[in-house]
Amino acid sequence: MLILVGVWALGYLVPSLLLGVVFDFQLPNWLAFGHVYVLFGIYFTWYWTHTGQTLAMQTWYVKMVDQNERLLNKNQALIRYAVSSLWLFPTIIIYIIFKHVLLSPLGLWPTIELMFCMILFFWPLTCLFDRSNPHGAQSLADKLSKTKLILVPKKLNRD
């Protein structure tokens, strides 16, 4: 998670601060969200297509591969990123319903964070609905992008 904070800080926060300080300009919220979404998409798809592992995946000894255990192509990586980020939409929809339809003061960050965390927690549970794969359950993102996670053997340190 801290790695993503670093990616966010370098790729979004620094340019956004420079725009604000130099040009006295702030991105609208929807454009700022899109910027961060694309930024994280570049991060994940680049790592999945070049090494199969993000920096965090290296510490967990897992690797993202296609069904033939090769590195993902760009289309697979983009599909996987898009589908795996679908959990954002229920949060956005709930927020819009409460704020704009019901005119409720739901705009408080603790409430949004709670919805965000709950949906983030429940989205990976889509694996539990997969009974078709004999080698283990796959998430919806893995099924649609034809990818899988594999364990990478730990390298022994012979010092």
mmCIF file of C-alpha atoms in Angstrom:
data_model
loop_
_atom_site.group_PDB
_atom_site.id
_atom_site.type_symbol
_atom_site.label_atom_id
_atom_site.label_comp_id
_atom_site.label_asym_id
_atom_site.label_seq_id
_atom_site.Cartn_x
_atom_site.Cartn_y
_atom_site.Cartn_z
ATOM 1 C CA MET A 1 0.000 0.000 0.000
ATOM 2 C CA LEU A 2 2.844 2.392 0.752
ATOM 3 C CA ILE A 3 4.214 1.801 -2.729
ATOM 4 C CA LEU A 4 0.922 3.002 -4.214
ATOM 5 C CA VAL A 5 1.086 6.075 -1.983
ATOM 6 C CA GLY A 6 4.519 6.783 -3.470
ATOM 7 C CA VAL A 7 3.206 6.300 -7.023
ATOM 8 C CA TRP A 8 0.289 8.610 -6.196
ATOM 9 C CA ALA A 9 2.573 11.236 -4.653
ATOM 10 C CA LEU A 10 5.001 11.319 -7.574
ATOM 11 C CA GLY A 11 2.489 10.891 -10.366
ATOM 12 C CA TYR A 12 -0.399 12.986 -9.086
ATOM 13 C CA LEU A 13 0.401 15.034 -6.007
ATOM 14 C CA VAL A 14 3.617 16.650 -7.260
ATOM 15 C CA PRO A 15 2.184 17.676 -10.676
ATOM 16 C CA SER A 16 -1.054 18.834 -9.027
ATOM 17 C CA LEU A 17 0.855 20.974 -6.516
ATOM 18 C CA LEU A 18 2.960 22.465 -9.295
ATOM 19 C CA LEU A 19 -0.178 23.326 -11.288
ATOM 20 C CA GLY A 20 -1.663 24.964 -8.214
ATOM 21 C CA VAL A 21 1.424 26.933 -7.240
ATOM 22 C CA VAL A 22 2.618 28.003 -10.690
ATOM 23 C CA PHE A 23 -0.692 28.491 -12.531
ATOM 24 C CA ASP A 24 -3.160 28.804 -9.624
ATOM 25 C CA PHE A 25 -5.160 25.948 -11.172
ATOM 26 C CA GLN A 26 -6.844 22.939 -9.579
ATOM 27 C CA LEU A 27 -8.175 19.934 -11.477
ATOM 28 C CA PRO A 28 -11.905 19.262 -11.128
ATOM 29 C CA ASN A 29 -12.640 16.243 -8.908
ATOM 30 C CA TRP A 30 -13.705 13.980 -11.787
ATOM 31 C CA LEU A 31 -10.514 14.754 -13.720
ATOM 32 C CA ALA A 32 -8.340 14.247 -10.635
ATOM 33 C CA PHE A 33 -9.996 10.860 -10.067
ATOM 34 C CA GLY A 34 -9.445 9.937 -13.719
ATOM 35 C CA HIS A 35 -5.798 11.006 -13.474
ATOM 36 C CA VAL A 36 -5.181 8.754 -10.463
ATOM 37 C CA TYR A 37 -7.105 5.862 -12.069
ATOM 38 C CA VAL A 38 -4.977 6.084 -15.231
ATOM 39 C CA LEU A 39 -1.798 6.519 -13.172
ATOM 40 C CA PHE A 40 -2.456 3.335 -11.185
ATOM 41 C CA GLY A 41 -3.459 1.557 -14.405
ATOM 42 C CA ILE A 42 -0.092 2.396 -15.934
ATOM 43 C CA TYR A 43 1.695 1.170 -12.791
ATOM 44 C CA PHE A 44 -0.104 -2.176 -12.641
ATOM 45 C CA THR A 45 -0.166 -2.943 -16.372
ATOM 46 C CA TRP A 46 3.510 -2.082 -16.803
ATOM 47 C CA TYR A 47 4.589 -4.413 -14.013
ATOM 48 C CA TRP A 48 2.221 -7.222 -15.071
ATOM 49 C CA THR A 49 3.454 -7.112 -18.680
ATOM 50 C CA HIS A 50 7.165 -6.727 -17.927
ATOM 51 C CA THR A 51 7.852 -8.828 -14.810
ATOM 52 C CA GLY A 52 4.502 -10.353 -13.841
ATOM 53 C CA GLN A 53 4.906 -8.911 -10.368
ATOM 54 C CA THR A 54 4.303 -5.526 -8.809
ATOM 55 C CA LEU A 55 6.695 -4.617 -6.030
ATOM 56 C CA ALA A 56 4.176 -5.803 -3.425
ATOM 57 C CA MET A 57 3.627 -9.099 -5.282
ATOM 58 C CA GLN A 58 7.368 -9.752 -5.069
ATOM 59 C CA THR A 59 7.183 -9.681 -1.275
ATOM 60 C CA TRP A 60 4.232 -12.098 -1.317
ATOM 61 C CA TYR A 61 5.994 -14.411 -3.806
ATOM 62 C CA VAL A 62 3.102 -14.387 -6.280
ATOM 63 C CA LYS A 63 3.151 -13.667 -9.979
ATOM 64 C CA MET A 64 0.456 -12.688 -12.488
ATOM 65 C CA VAL A 65 0.591 -14.889 -15.606
ATOM 66 C CA ASP A 66 -1.710 -15.949 -18.421
ATOM 67 C CA GLN A 67 -3.223 -19.425 -18.563
ATOM 68 C CA ASN A 68 -0.031 -20.790 -20.159
ATOM 69 C CA GLU A 69 2.086 -19.237 -17.365
ATOM 70 C CA ARG A 70 3.587 -16.570 -19.647
ATOM 71 C CA LEU A 71 3.697 -12.834 -18.971
ATOM 72 C CA LEU A 72 0.496 -10.979 -19.755
ATOM 73 C CA ASN A 73 0.065 -9.062 -22.969
ATOM 74 C CA LYS A 74 -1.122 -5.443 -22.787
ATOM 75 C CA ASN A 75 -4.758 -6.296 -23.538
ATOM 76 C CA GLN A 76 -4.912 -8.886 -20.765
ATOM 77 C CA ALA A 77 -3.304 -6.487 -18.292
ATOM 78 C CA LEU A 78 -5.710 -3.678 -19.211
ATOM 79 C CA ILE A 79 -8.744 -5.979 -18.977
ATOM 80 C CA ARG A 80 -7.590 -7.294 -15.615
ATOM 81 C CA TYR A 81 -7.018 -3.788 -14.270
ATOM 82 C CA ALA A 82 -10.398 -2.547 -15.508
ATOM 83 C CA VAL A 83 -12.347 -5.525 -14.159
ATOM 84 C CA SER A 84 -10.473 -5.612 -10.859
ATOM 85 C CA SER A 85 -11.318 -1.958 -10.297
ATOM 86 C CA LEU A 86 -15.058 -2.459 -10.822
ATOM 87 C CA TRP A 87 -15.474 -2.487 -7.043
ATOM 88 C CA LEU A 88 -15.168 1.322 -7.218
ATOM 89 C CA PHE A 89 -18.528 1.667 -8.949
ATOM 90 C CA PRO A 90 -20.784 0.534 -6.072
ATOM 91 C CA THR A 91 -19.093 3.104 -3.836
ATOM 92 C CA ILE A 92 -19.576 5.860 -6.402
ATOM 93 C CA ILE A 93 -23.210 4.881 -7.005
ATOM 94 C CA ILE A 94 -24.015 4.781 -3.272
ATOM 95 C CA TYR A 95 -22.352 8.151 -2.814
ATOM 96 C CA ILE A 96 -24.303 9.719 -5.706
ATOM 97 C CA ILE A 97 -27.614 8.289 -4.459
ATOM 98 C CA PHE A 98 -27.137 9.605 -0.959
ATOM 99 C CA LYS A 99 -25.713 12.985 -1.872
ATOM 100 C CA HIS A 100 -27.677 13.959 -4.981
ATOM 101 C CA VAL A 101 -30.882 11.896 -4.913
ATOM 102 C CA LEU A 102 -31.654 11.669 -1.193
ATOM 103 C CA LEU A 103 -29.929 15.013 -0.462
ATOM 104 C CA SER A 104 -28.315 13.475 2.595
ATOM 105 C CA PRO A 105 -25.129 14.937 4.088
ATOM 106 C CA LEU A 106 -23.218 11.773 3.291
ATOM 107 C CA GLY A 107 -20.268 13.743 1.965
ATOM 108 C CA LEU A 108 -18.342 13.185 5.178
ATOM 109 C CA TRP A 109 -15.090 11.330 4.493
ATOM 110 C CA PRO A 110 -15.416 8.716 7.284
ATOM 111 C CA THR A 111 -18.669 7.476 5.732
ATOM 112 C CA ILE A 112 -17.188 7.301 2.241
ATOM 113 C CA GLU A 113 -14.094 5.553 3.580
ATOM 114 C CA LEU A 114 -16.284 3.004 5.347
ATOM 115 C CA MET A 115 -18.215 2.225 2.134
ATOM 116 C CA PHE A 116 -14.950 2.134 0.184
ATOM 117 C CA CYS A 117 -13.356 -0.346 2.626
ATOM 118 C CA MET A 118 -16.423 -2.576 2.847
ATOM 119 C CA ILE A 119 -16.723 -2.905 -0.917
ATOM 120 C CA LEU A 120 -12.965 -3.386 -1.238
ATOM 121 C CA PHE A 121 -13.250 -6.178 1.329
ATOM 122 C CA PHE A 122 -16.185 -7.907 -0.364
ATOM 123 C CA TRP A 123 -14.982 -7.692 -3.995
ATOM 124 C CA PRO A 124 -12.251 -10.363 -3.619
ATOM 125 C CA LEU A 125 -14.903 -12.693 -2.250
ATOM 126 C CA THR A 126 -16.087 -13.191 -5.847
ATOM 127 C CA CYS A 127 -13.555 -16.050 -5.781
ATOM 128 C CA LEU A 128 -15.965 -17.981 -3.573
ATOM 129 C CA PHE A 129 -18.482 -18.185 -6.423
ATOM 130 C CA ASP A 130 -15.997 -19.935 -8.736
ATOM 131 C CA ARG A 131 -16.553 -23.674 -8.623
ATOM 132 C CA SER A 132 -15.441 -24.471 -12.182
ATOM 133 C CA ASN A 133 -11.650 -24.336 -11.837
ATOM 134 C CA PRO A 134 -10.144 -27.592 -10.529
ATOM 135 C CA HIS A 135 -6.885 -25.822 -9.568
ATOM 136 C CA GLY A 136 -8.549 -23.340 -7.221
ATOM 137 C CA ALA A 137 -10.986 -20.501 -7.298
ATOM 138 C CA GLN A 138 -10.330 -17.472 -9.487
ATOM 139 C CA SER A 139 -11.562 -13.941 -9.076
ATOM 140 C CA LEU A 140 -13.877 -12.432 -11.652
ATOM 141 C CA ALA A 141 -10.977 -10.309 -12.948
ATOM 142 C CA ASP A 142 -8.814 -13.394 -13.492
ATOM 143 C CA LYS A 143 -11.578 -15.291 -15.274
ATOM 144 C CA LEU A 144 -12.401 -12.444 -17.667
ATOM 145 C CA SER A 145 -8.782 -11.578 -18.453
ATOM 146 C CA LYS A 146 -7.725 -15.246 -18.680
ATOM 147 C CA THR A 147 -5.019 -14.783 -16.057
ATOM 148 C CA LYS A 148 -4.029 -16.443 -12.819
ATOM 149 C CA LEU A 149 -1.797 -15.920 -9.835
ATOM 150 C CA ILE A 150 0.958 -18.442 -9.225
ATOM 151 C CA LEU A 151 3.352 -18.877 -6.357
ATOM 152 C CA VAL A 152 6.986 -18.074 -7.049
ATOM 153 C CA PRO A 153 9.514 -20.188 -5.134
ATOM 154 C CA LYS A 154 11.488 -18.291 -2.535
ATOM 155 C CA LYS A 155 15.152 -17.884 -3.328
ATOM 156 C CA LEU A 156 17.382 -19.205 -0.602
ATOM 157 C CA ASN A 157 19.897 -16.742 0.715
ATOM 158 C CA ARG A 158 23.267 -18.535 0.841
ATOM 159 C CA ASP A 159 25.265 -15.886 2.701
#
